[in-house]
Coordinates of C-alpha atoms in Angstrom, one line a residue:
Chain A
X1 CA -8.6 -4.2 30.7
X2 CA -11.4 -3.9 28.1
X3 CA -12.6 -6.9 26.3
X4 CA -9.5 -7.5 24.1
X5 CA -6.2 -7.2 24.5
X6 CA -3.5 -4.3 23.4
X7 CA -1.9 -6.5 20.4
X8 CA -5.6 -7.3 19.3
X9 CA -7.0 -4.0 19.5
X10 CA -3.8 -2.7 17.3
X11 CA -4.2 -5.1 14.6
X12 CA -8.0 -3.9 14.1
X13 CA -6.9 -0.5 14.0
X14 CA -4.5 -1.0 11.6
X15 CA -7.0 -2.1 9.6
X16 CA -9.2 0.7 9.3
X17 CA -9.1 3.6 6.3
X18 CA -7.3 7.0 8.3
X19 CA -10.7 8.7 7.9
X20 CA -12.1 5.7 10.6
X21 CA -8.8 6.1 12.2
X22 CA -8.8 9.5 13.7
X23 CA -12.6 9.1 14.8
X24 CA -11.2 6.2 17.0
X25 CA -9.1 8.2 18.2
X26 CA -11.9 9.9 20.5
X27 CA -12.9 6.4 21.4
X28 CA -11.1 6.7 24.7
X29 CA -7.7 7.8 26.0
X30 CA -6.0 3.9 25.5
X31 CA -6.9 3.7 21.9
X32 CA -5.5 7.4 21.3
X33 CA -2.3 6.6 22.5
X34 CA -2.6 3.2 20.9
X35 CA -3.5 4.9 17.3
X36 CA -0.4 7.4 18.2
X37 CA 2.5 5.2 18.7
X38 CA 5.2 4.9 16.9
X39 CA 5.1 1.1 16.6
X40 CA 1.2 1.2 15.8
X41 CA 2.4 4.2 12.8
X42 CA 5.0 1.6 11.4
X43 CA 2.5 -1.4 11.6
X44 CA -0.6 0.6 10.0
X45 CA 1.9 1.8 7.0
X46 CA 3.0 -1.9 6.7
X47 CA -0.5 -3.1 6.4
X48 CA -1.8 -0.7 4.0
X49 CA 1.6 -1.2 2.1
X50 CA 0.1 -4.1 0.9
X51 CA -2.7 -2.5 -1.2
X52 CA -1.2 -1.2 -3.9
X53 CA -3.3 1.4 -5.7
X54 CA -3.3 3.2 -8.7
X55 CA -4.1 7.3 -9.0
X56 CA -5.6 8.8 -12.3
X57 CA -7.0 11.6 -13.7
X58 CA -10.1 11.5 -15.4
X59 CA -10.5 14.4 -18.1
X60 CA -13.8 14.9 -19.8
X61 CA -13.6 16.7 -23.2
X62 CA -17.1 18.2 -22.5
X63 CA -16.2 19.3 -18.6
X64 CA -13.2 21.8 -17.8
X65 CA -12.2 20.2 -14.6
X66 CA -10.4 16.5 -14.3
X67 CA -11.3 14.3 -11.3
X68 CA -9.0 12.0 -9.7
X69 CA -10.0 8.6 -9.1
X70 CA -8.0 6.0 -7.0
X71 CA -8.3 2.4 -8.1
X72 CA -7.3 -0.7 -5.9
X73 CA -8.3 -4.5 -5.0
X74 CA -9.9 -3.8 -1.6
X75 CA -12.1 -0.7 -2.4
X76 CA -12.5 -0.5 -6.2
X77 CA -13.1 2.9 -7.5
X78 CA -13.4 5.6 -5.5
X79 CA -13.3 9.2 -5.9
X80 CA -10.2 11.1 -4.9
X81 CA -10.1 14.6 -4.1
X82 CA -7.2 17.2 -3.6
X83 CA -9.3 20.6 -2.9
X84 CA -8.0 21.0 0.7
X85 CA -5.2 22.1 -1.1
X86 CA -6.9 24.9 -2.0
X87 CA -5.7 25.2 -5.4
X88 CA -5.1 23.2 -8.6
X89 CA -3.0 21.0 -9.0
X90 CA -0.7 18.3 -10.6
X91 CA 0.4 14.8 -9.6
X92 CA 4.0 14.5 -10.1
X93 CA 5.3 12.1 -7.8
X94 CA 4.4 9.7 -5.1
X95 CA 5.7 7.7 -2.8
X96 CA 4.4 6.1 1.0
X97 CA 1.2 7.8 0.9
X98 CA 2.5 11.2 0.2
X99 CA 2.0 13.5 -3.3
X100 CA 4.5 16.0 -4.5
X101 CA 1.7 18.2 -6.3
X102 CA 2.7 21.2 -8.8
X103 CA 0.0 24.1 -9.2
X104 CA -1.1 24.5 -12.2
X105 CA -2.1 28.5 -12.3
X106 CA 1.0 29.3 -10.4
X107 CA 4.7 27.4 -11.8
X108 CA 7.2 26.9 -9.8
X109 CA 4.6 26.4 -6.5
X110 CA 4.6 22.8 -5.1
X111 CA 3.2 21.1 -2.3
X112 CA 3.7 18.1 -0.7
X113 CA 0.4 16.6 1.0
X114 CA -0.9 13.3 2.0
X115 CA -4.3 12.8 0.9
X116 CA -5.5 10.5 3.4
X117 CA -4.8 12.7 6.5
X118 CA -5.2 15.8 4.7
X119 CA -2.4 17.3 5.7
X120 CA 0.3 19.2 3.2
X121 CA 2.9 21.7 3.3
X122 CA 3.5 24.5 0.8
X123 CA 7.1 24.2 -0.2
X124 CA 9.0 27.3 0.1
X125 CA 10.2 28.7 -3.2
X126 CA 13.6 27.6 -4.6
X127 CA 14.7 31.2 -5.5
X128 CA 17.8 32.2 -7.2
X129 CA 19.5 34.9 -7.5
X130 CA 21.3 35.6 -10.5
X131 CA 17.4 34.5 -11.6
X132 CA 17.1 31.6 -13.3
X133 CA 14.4 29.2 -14.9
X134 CA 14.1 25.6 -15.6
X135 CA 14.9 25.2 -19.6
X136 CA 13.6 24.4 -21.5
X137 CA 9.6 25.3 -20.6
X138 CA 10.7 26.4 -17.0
X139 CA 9.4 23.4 -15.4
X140 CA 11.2 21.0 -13.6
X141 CA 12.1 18.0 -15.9
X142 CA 12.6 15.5 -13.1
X143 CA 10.5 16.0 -10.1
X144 CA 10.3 13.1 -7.0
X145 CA 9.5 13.1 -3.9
X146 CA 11.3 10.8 -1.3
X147 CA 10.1 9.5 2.3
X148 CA 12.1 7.9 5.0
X149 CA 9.9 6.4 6.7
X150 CA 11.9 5.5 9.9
X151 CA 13.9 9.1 9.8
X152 CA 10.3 10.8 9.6
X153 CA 11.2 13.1 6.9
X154 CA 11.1 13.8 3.0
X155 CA 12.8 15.1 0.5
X156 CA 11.6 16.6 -3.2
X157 CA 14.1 17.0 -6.0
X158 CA 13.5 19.3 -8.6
X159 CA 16.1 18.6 -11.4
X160 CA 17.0 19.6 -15.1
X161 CA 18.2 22.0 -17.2
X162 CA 18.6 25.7 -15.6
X163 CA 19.1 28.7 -18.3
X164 CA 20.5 32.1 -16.5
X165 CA 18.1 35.0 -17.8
X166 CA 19.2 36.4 -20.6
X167 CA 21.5 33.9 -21.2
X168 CA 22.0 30.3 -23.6
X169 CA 22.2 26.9 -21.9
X170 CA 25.6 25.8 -20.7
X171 CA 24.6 22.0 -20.4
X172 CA 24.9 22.4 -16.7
X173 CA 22.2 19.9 -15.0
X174 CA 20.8 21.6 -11.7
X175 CA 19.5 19.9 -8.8
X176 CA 17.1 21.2 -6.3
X177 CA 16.6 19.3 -2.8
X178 CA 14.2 20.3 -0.3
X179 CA 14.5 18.8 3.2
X180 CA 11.8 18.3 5.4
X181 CA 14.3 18.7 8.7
X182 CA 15.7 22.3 7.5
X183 CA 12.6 23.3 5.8
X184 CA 15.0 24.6 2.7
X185 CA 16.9 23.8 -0.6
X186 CA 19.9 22.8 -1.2
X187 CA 21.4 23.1 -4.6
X188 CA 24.2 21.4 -6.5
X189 CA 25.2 21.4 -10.3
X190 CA 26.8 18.5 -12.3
X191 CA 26.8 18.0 -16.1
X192 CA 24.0 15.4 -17.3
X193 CA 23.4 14.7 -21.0
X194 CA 19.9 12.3 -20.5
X195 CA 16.7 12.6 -22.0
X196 CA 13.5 10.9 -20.3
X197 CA 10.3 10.0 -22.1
X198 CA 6.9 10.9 -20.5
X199 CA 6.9 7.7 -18.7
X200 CA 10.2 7.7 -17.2
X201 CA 9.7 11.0 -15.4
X202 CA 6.8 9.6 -14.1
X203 CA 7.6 6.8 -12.7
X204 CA 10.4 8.0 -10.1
X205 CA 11.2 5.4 -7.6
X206 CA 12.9 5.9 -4.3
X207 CA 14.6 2.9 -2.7
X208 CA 17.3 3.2 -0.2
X209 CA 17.9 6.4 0.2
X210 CA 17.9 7.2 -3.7
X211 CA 15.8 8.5 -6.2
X212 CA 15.7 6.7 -9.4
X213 CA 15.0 7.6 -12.9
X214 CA 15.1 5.2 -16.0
X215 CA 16.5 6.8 -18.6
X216 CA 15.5 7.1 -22.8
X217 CA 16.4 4.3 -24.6
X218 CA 15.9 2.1 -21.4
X219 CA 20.2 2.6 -21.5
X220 CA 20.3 2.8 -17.7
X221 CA 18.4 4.1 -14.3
X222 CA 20.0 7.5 -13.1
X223 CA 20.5 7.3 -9.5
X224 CA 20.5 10.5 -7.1
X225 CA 21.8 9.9 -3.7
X226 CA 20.3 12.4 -1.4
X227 CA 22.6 12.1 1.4
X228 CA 25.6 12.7 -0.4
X229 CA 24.3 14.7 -3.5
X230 CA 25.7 12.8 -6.5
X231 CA 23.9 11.1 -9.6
X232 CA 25.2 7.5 -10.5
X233 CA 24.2 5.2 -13.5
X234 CA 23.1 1.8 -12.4
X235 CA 23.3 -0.8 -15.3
X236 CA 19.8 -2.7 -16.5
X237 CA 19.8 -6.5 -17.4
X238 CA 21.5 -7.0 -20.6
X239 CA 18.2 -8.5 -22.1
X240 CA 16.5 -6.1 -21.3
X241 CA 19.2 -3.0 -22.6
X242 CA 19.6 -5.0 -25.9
X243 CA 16.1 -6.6 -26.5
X244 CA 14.7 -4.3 -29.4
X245 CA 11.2 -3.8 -29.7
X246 CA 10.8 -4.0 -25.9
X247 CA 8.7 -1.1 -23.9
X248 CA 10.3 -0.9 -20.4
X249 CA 9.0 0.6 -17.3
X250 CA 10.8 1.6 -13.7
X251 CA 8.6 0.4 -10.7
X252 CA 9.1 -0.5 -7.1
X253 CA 8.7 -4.0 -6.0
X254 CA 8.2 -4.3 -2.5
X255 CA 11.0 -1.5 -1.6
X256 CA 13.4 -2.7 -4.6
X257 CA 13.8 -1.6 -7.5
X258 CA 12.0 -3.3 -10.6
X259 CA 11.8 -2.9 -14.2
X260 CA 9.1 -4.4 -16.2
X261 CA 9.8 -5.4 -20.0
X262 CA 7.2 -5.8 -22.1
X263 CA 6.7 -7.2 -25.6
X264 CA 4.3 -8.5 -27.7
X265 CA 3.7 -11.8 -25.9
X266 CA 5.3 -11.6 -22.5
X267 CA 5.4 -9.6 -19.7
X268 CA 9.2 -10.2 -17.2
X269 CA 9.3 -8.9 -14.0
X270 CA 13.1 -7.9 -13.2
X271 CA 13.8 -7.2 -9.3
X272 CA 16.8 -5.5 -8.0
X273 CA 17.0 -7.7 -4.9
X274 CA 20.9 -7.2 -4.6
X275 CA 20.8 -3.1 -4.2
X276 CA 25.1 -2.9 -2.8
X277 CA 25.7 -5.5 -5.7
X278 CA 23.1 -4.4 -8.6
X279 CA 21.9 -7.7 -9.3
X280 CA 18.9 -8.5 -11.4
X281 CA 16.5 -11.7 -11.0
X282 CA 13.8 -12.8 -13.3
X283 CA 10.8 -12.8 -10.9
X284 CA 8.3 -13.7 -13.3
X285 CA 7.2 -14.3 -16.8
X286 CA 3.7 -13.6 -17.8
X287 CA 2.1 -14.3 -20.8
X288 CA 0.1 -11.7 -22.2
X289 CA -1.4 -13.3 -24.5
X290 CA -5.1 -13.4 -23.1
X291 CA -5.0 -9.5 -23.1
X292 CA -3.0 -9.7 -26.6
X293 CA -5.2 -6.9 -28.2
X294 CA -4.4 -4.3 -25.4
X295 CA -0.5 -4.9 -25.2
X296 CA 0.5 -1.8 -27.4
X297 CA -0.7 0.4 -25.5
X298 CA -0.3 -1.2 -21.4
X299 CA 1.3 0.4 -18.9
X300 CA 2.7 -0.8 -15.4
X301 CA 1.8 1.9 -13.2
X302 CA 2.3 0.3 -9.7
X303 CA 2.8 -3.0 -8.2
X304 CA 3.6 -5.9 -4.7
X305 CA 4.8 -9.0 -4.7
X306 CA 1.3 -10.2 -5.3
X307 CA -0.3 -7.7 -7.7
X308 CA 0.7 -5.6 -10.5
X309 CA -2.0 -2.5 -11.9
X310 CA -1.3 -1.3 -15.2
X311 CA -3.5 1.5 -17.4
X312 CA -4.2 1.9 -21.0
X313 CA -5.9 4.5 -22.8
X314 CA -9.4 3.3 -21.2
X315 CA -8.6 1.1 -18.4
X316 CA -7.0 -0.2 -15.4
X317 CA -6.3 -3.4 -14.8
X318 CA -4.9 -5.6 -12.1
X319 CA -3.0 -8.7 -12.6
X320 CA -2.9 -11.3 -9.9
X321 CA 0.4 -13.2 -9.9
X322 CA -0.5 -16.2 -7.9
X323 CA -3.4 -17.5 -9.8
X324 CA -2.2 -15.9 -13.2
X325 CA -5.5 -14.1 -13.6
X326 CA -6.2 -10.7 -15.6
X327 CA -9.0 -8.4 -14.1
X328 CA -10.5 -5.2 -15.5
X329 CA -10.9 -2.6 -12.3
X330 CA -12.1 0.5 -13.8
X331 CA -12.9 1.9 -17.7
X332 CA -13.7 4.8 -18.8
X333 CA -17.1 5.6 -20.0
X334 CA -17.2 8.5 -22.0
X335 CA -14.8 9.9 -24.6
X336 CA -11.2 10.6 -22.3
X337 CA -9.2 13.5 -23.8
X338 CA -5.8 11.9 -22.3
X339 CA -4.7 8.2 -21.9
X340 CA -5.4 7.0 -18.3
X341 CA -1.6 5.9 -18.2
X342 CA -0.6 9.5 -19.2
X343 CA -1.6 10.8 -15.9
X344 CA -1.2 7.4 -13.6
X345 CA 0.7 7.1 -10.5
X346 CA 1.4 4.4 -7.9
X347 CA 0.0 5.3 -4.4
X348 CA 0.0 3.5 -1.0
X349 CA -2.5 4.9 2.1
X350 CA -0.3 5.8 4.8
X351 CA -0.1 8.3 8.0
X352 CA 2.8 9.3 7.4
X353 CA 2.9 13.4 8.5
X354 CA 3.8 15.7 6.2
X355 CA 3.9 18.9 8.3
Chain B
X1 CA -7.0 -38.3 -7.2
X2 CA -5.7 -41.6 -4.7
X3 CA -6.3 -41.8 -0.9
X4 CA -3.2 -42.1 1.5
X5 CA -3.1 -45.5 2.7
X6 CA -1.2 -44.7 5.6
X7 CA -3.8 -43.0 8.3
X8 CA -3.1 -39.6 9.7
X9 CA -2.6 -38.9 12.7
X10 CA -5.2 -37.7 15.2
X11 CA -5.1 -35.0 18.1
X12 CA -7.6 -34.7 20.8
X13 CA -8.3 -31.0 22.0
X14 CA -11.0 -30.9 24.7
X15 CA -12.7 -27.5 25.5
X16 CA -13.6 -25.8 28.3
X17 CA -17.3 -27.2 28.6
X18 CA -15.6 -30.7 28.4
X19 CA -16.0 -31.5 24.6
X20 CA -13.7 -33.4 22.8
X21 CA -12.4 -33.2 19.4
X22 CA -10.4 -35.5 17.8
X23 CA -8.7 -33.8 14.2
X24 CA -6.4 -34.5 12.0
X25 CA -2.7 -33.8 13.3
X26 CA -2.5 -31.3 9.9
X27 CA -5.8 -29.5 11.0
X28 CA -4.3 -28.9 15.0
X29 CA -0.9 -28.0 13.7
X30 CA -2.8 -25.2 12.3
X31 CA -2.8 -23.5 15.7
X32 CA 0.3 -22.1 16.8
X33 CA 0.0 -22.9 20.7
X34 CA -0.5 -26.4 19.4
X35 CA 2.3 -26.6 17.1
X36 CA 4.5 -25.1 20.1
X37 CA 3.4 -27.2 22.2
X38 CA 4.5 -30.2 20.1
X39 CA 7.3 -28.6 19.0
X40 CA 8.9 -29.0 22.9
X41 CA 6.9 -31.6 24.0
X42 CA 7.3 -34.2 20.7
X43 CA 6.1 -37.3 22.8
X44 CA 2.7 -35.5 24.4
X45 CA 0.7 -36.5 21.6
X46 CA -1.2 -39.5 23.5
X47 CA -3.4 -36.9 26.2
X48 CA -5.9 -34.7 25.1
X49 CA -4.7 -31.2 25.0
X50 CA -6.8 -28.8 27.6
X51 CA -8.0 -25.5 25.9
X52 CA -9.7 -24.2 28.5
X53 CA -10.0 -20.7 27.4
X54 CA -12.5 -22.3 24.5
X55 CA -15.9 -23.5 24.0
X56 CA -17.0 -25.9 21.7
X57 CA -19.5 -23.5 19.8
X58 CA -16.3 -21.8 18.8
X59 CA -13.6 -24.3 18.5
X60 CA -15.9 -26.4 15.5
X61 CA -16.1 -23.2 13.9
X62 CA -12.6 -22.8 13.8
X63 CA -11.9 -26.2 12.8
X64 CA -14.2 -25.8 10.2
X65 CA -12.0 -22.8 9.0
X66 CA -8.7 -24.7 9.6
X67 CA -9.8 -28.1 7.4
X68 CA -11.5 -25.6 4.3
X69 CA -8.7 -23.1 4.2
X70 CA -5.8 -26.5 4.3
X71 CA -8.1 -28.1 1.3
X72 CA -7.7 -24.4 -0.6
X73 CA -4.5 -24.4 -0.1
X74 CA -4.0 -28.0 -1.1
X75 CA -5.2 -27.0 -4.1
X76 CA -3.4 -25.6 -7.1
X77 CA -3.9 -21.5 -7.2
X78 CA -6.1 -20.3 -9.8
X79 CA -9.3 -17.6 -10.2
X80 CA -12.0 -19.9 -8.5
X81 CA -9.5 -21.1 -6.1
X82 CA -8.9 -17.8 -4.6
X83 CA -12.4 -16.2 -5.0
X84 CA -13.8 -19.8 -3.2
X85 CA -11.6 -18.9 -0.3
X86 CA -12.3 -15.2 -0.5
X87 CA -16.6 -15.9 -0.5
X88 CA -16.0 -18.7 2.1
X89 CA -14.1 -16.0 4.6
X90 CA -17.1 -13.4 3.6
X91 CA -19.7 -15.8 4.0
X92 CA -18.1 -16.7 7.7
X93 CA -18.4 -13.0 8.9
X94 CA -21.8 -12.3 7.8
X95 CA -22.9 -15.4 9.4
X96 CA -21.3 -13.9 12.7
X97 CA -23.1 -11.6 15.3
X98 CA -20.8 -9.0 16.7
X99 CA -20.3 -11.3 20.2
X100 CA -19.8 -14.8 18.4
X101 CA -17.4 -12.5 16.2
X102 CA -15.7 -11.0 19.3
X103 CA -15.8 -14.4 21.0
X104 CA -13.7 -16.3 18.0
X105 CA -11.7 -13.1 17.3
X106 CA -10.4 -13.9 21.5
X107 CA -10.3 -18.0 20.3
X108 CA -8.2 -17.4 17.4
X109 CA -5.8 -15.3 18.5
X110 CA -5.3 -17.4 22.3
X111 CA -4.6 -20.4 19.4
X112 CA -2.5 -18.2 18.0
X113 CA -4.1 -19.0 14.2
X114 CA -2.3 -15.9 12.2
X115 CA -4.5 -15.8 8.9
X116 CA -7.9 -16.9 10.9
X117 CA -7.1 -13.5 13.4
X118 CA -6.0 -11.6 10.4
X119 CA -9.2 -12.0 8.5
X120 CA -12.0 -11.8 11.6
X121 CA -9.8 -8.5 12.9
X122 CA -10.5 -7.1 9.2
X123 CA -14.0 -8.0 9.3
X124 CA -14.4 -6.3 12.6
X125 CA -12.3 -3.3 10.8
X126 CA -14.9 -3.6 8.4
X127 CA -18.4 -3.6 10.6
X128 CA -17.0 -0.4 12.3
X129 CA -15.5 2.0 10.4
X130 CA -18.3 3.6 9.3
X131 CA -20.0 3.6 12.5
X132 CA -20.5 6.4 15.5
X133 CA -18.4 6.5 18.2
X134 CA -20.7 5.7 20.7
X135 CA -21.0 2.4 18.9
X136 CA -17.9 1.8 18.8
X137 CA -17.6 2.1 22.5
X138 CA -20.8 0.0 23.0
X139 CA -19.2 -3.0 20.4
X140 CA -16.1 -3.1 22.6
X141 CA -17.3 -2.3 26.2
X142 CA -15.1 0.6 26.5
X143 CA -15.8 3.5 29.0
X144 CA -15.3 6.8 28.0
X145 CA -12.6 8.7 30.1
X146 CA -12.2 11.9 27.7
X147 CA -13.9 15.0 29.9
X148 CA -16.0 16.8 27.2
X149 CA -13.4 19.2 26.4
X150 CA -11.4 17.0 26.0
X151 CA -13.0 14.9 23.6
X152 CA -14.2 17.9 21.4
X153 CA -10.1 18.9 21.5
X154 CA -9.4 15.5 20.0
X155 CA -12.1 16.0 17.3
X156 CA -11.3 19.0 16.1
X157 CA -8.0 18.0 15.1
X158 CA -10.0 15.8 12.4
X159 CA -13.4 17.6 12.3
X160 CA -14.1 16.5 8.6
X161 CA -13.0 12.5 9.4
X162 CA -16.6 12.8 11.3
X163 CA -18.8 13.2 8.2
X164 CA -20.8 10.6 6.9
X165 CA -21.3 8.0 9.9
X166 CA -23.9 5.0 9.3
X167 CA -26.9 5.1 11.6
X168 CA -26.6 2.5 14.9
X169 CA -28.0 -1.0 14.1
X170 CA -27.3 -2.3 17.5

């Protein structure tokens, strides 16, 4: 046995970036079965679970090109790059450590990668035949991505409005679901009359099994069960459906859903702790009142039980629950085209494979 | 703030070089093996416990940890609460070399002391993961058993994880 035992040598690995991880991985034979283990790959995802961190893109007016940065408490800023995709791309959803990316050249193309291991996967295309487009610009109005972390799979949903070539809009909602097992779509088609707001198609969560979607008006979160291929509505708070002058946001909280309220002076955390019953809990109230001047324009981007990280136009910032304390992480220095909360997404640093 | 006048009760540990040290029964209950140990033997609190997988070079250290981390926690959350805790923990692992750091990494965990193992097993994440291979091998006493082909095998899987390594310092 070498100088520390199994449990200890795990809990160091889990505690290294993946970069550092797959160079241990030629350390010796132990630590490659170690780093390879199905209990180490759940234990690393928990750990870096705990670090949320925000994505943006950074768009200079004077370059072409945007960047992507990723902000978080343990690493600050650091520079984030997609090019071993090989193409450019678009965030559109996220979730346990792995992007559903659209290219931007060629519509209709996605891929799902995970930055940290480099891996991706070009999805196959979602052809139709009678031919058909996504109305109204033929993109996609709802696009997530959902991993199952003990199943080892994902799913992406591409979802909206589908108009048959040549033809007017019937009001029939389409729904698109790639499976990671099958390699292929699926389809089904129900009638949907929602609208969503740059935010809400954003921020998709998936908890249990489900993709969620907070709907215009903040009137109530759109549900899409993947098993079983059906959308439901689940009901918000009362305060928050009927308080007026309230922004609201749809976040995860630790593998719950969450919806964050914000006003001018307070910030109130809502968590969906009871998922079979839908009930909501105040988790917190924050004052906002020593970042007053910013409020119009915050955005909740990602957050854990300890930590929440929200962007404005210029900056992100990190709030720290416990001791109540606001902290600037990142601002932009010269003149941003688009708001950093236009582009922002929550992202965790896992292993999980994507191929 | 006013003292207890009722006095705390003290636990002996005594090492494996034959030190004792008498702490607070707060401070020992810290450790897990000594809080299990209690926890079945509720009367055993007279003896001095035995740890005789410890010296005293690293058992004051980790008392040290135990008492500063109980007093932060004692204390009522706010910015300079956390960031004392936070530059005390930093502070701690710069003042470590790599065997004193390996040494209390085997303490902590044989005392089973959950956020004193968490924190030394990130710092030792920390002083290697920029590092070579070969130091990494040399920083844990590991052999090599991969046959050259089949360590270049393994690598290529991840060629580009192998860019940018810090120089040795050891």
């Amino acid at each position: 046995m070498g100088f520390f035992p199994d449990e200890v040598i795990l809990q160091i690995l889990s505690r290294l970036p993946v970069k550092s991880l797959f160079k241990a991985k030629t350390v010796c034979k132990l630590w490659y079965r170690l780093a390879s283990d199905k209990y180490f790959l759940r234990l690393y995802n928990e750990v870096s679970g705990k670090n949320p961190m925000l994505l943006v893109e950074i768009s200079d007016s004077t370059e072409s090109k945007s960047r992507l940065i990723c902000v978080d408490n343990s690493r600050g800023v650091t520079e984030f790059s997609l090019d071993f995709l090989k193409d450019r791309v678009k965030v559109r959803a996220s979730c346990n450590g792995l992007l559903c990316c659209s290219s931007i050249p060629d519509k209709g193309v996605y891929y799902v990668c995970n930055p940290m291991t480099r891996e991706f996967k070009l999805l196959p295309k979602s052809r139709e035949r009678p031919v058909t487009r996504f109305y109204p610009d033929g993109d996609a109005t709802l696009v997530g991505i959902a991993c199952d972390l003990s199943r080892n799979k994902f799913n992406v949903v591409l979802a909206g409005h589908h108009r048959t070539f040549g033809h007017r809009p019937d009001g029939t909602f389409i729904c698109l679901i790639f499976d990671s097992d099958s390699n292929k779509w699926r389809k089904f088609v129900s009638l949907q009359e929602d609208n969503f707001t740059h935010m809400n198609k954003n921020q998709v969560v998936c908890v249990n099994g489900a993709l969620h979607w907070l709907t215009g008006g903040c009137s109530y979160i759109l549900a899409l069960d993947l098993d079983y291929e059906f959308w439901r509505k689940i009901s918000v708070p009362d305060e928050v459906s009927y308080g007026t002058g309230n922004r609201v946001y749809l976040l995860d909280y630790n593998g719950c859903l969450s919806l964050i309220q914000i006003s001018d002076a307070w910030m109130k955390i809502w968590v969906m702790k009871d998922y079979e019953r839908e009930l909501w809990h105040m988790v917190d109230r924050v004052s906002l009142r020593c970042i007053r001047v910013l409020v119009p324009g915050i955005f909740p981007i990602t957050q854990t039980g300890e930590y929440v990280l929200l962007a404005t136009h210029k900056h992100v910032l990190v709030y720290h629950r416990r001791s109540r304390v606001w902290k600037e992480m990142y601002s932009v220095k010269n003149s941003a085209t688009l708001p950093l909360w236009f582009s922002a997404h929550g992202f965790r640093s896992t292993i999980f494979p994507c191929d | 703030m006013s003292t207890a006048t009722v006095e705390s009760k003290k636990i002996t540990l005594r090492t494996a070089d034959n030190h004792e040290f008498e702490v607070d029964e707060a401070i020992a209950m810290e450790f897990g093996t000594v809080k299990t140990f209690f926890d079945e033997n509720p009367d055993a609190s007279r003896e001095p416990i035995p740890l005789p997988n410890i010296s005293s070079q690293y058992l004051s250290i980790i008392i040290e940890y135990c008492k500063s981390h109980l007093a932060f926690r004692v204390r009522e959350s706010s910015s300079s609460v956390e960031d004392g805790a936070k530059a005390y923990d930093e502070e701690l692992i710069k003042s470590l070399d790599n065997e004193s750091l390996k040494e209390l990494i085997l303490a902590a965990n044989y005392l089973n002391i959950k956020d004193m193992l968490d924190m030394l097993n990130q710092g030792v994440a920390d002083r290697i993961k920029n590092k070579s291979v070969e130091y990494v091998r040399r920083f844990f006493g590991i052999e090599n058993d991969y046959t050259p082909e089949e360590e270049a095998a393994v690598r290529a899987q991840n060629e580009w994880a192998f860019e940018g390594v810090d120089p040795d310092d050891d």
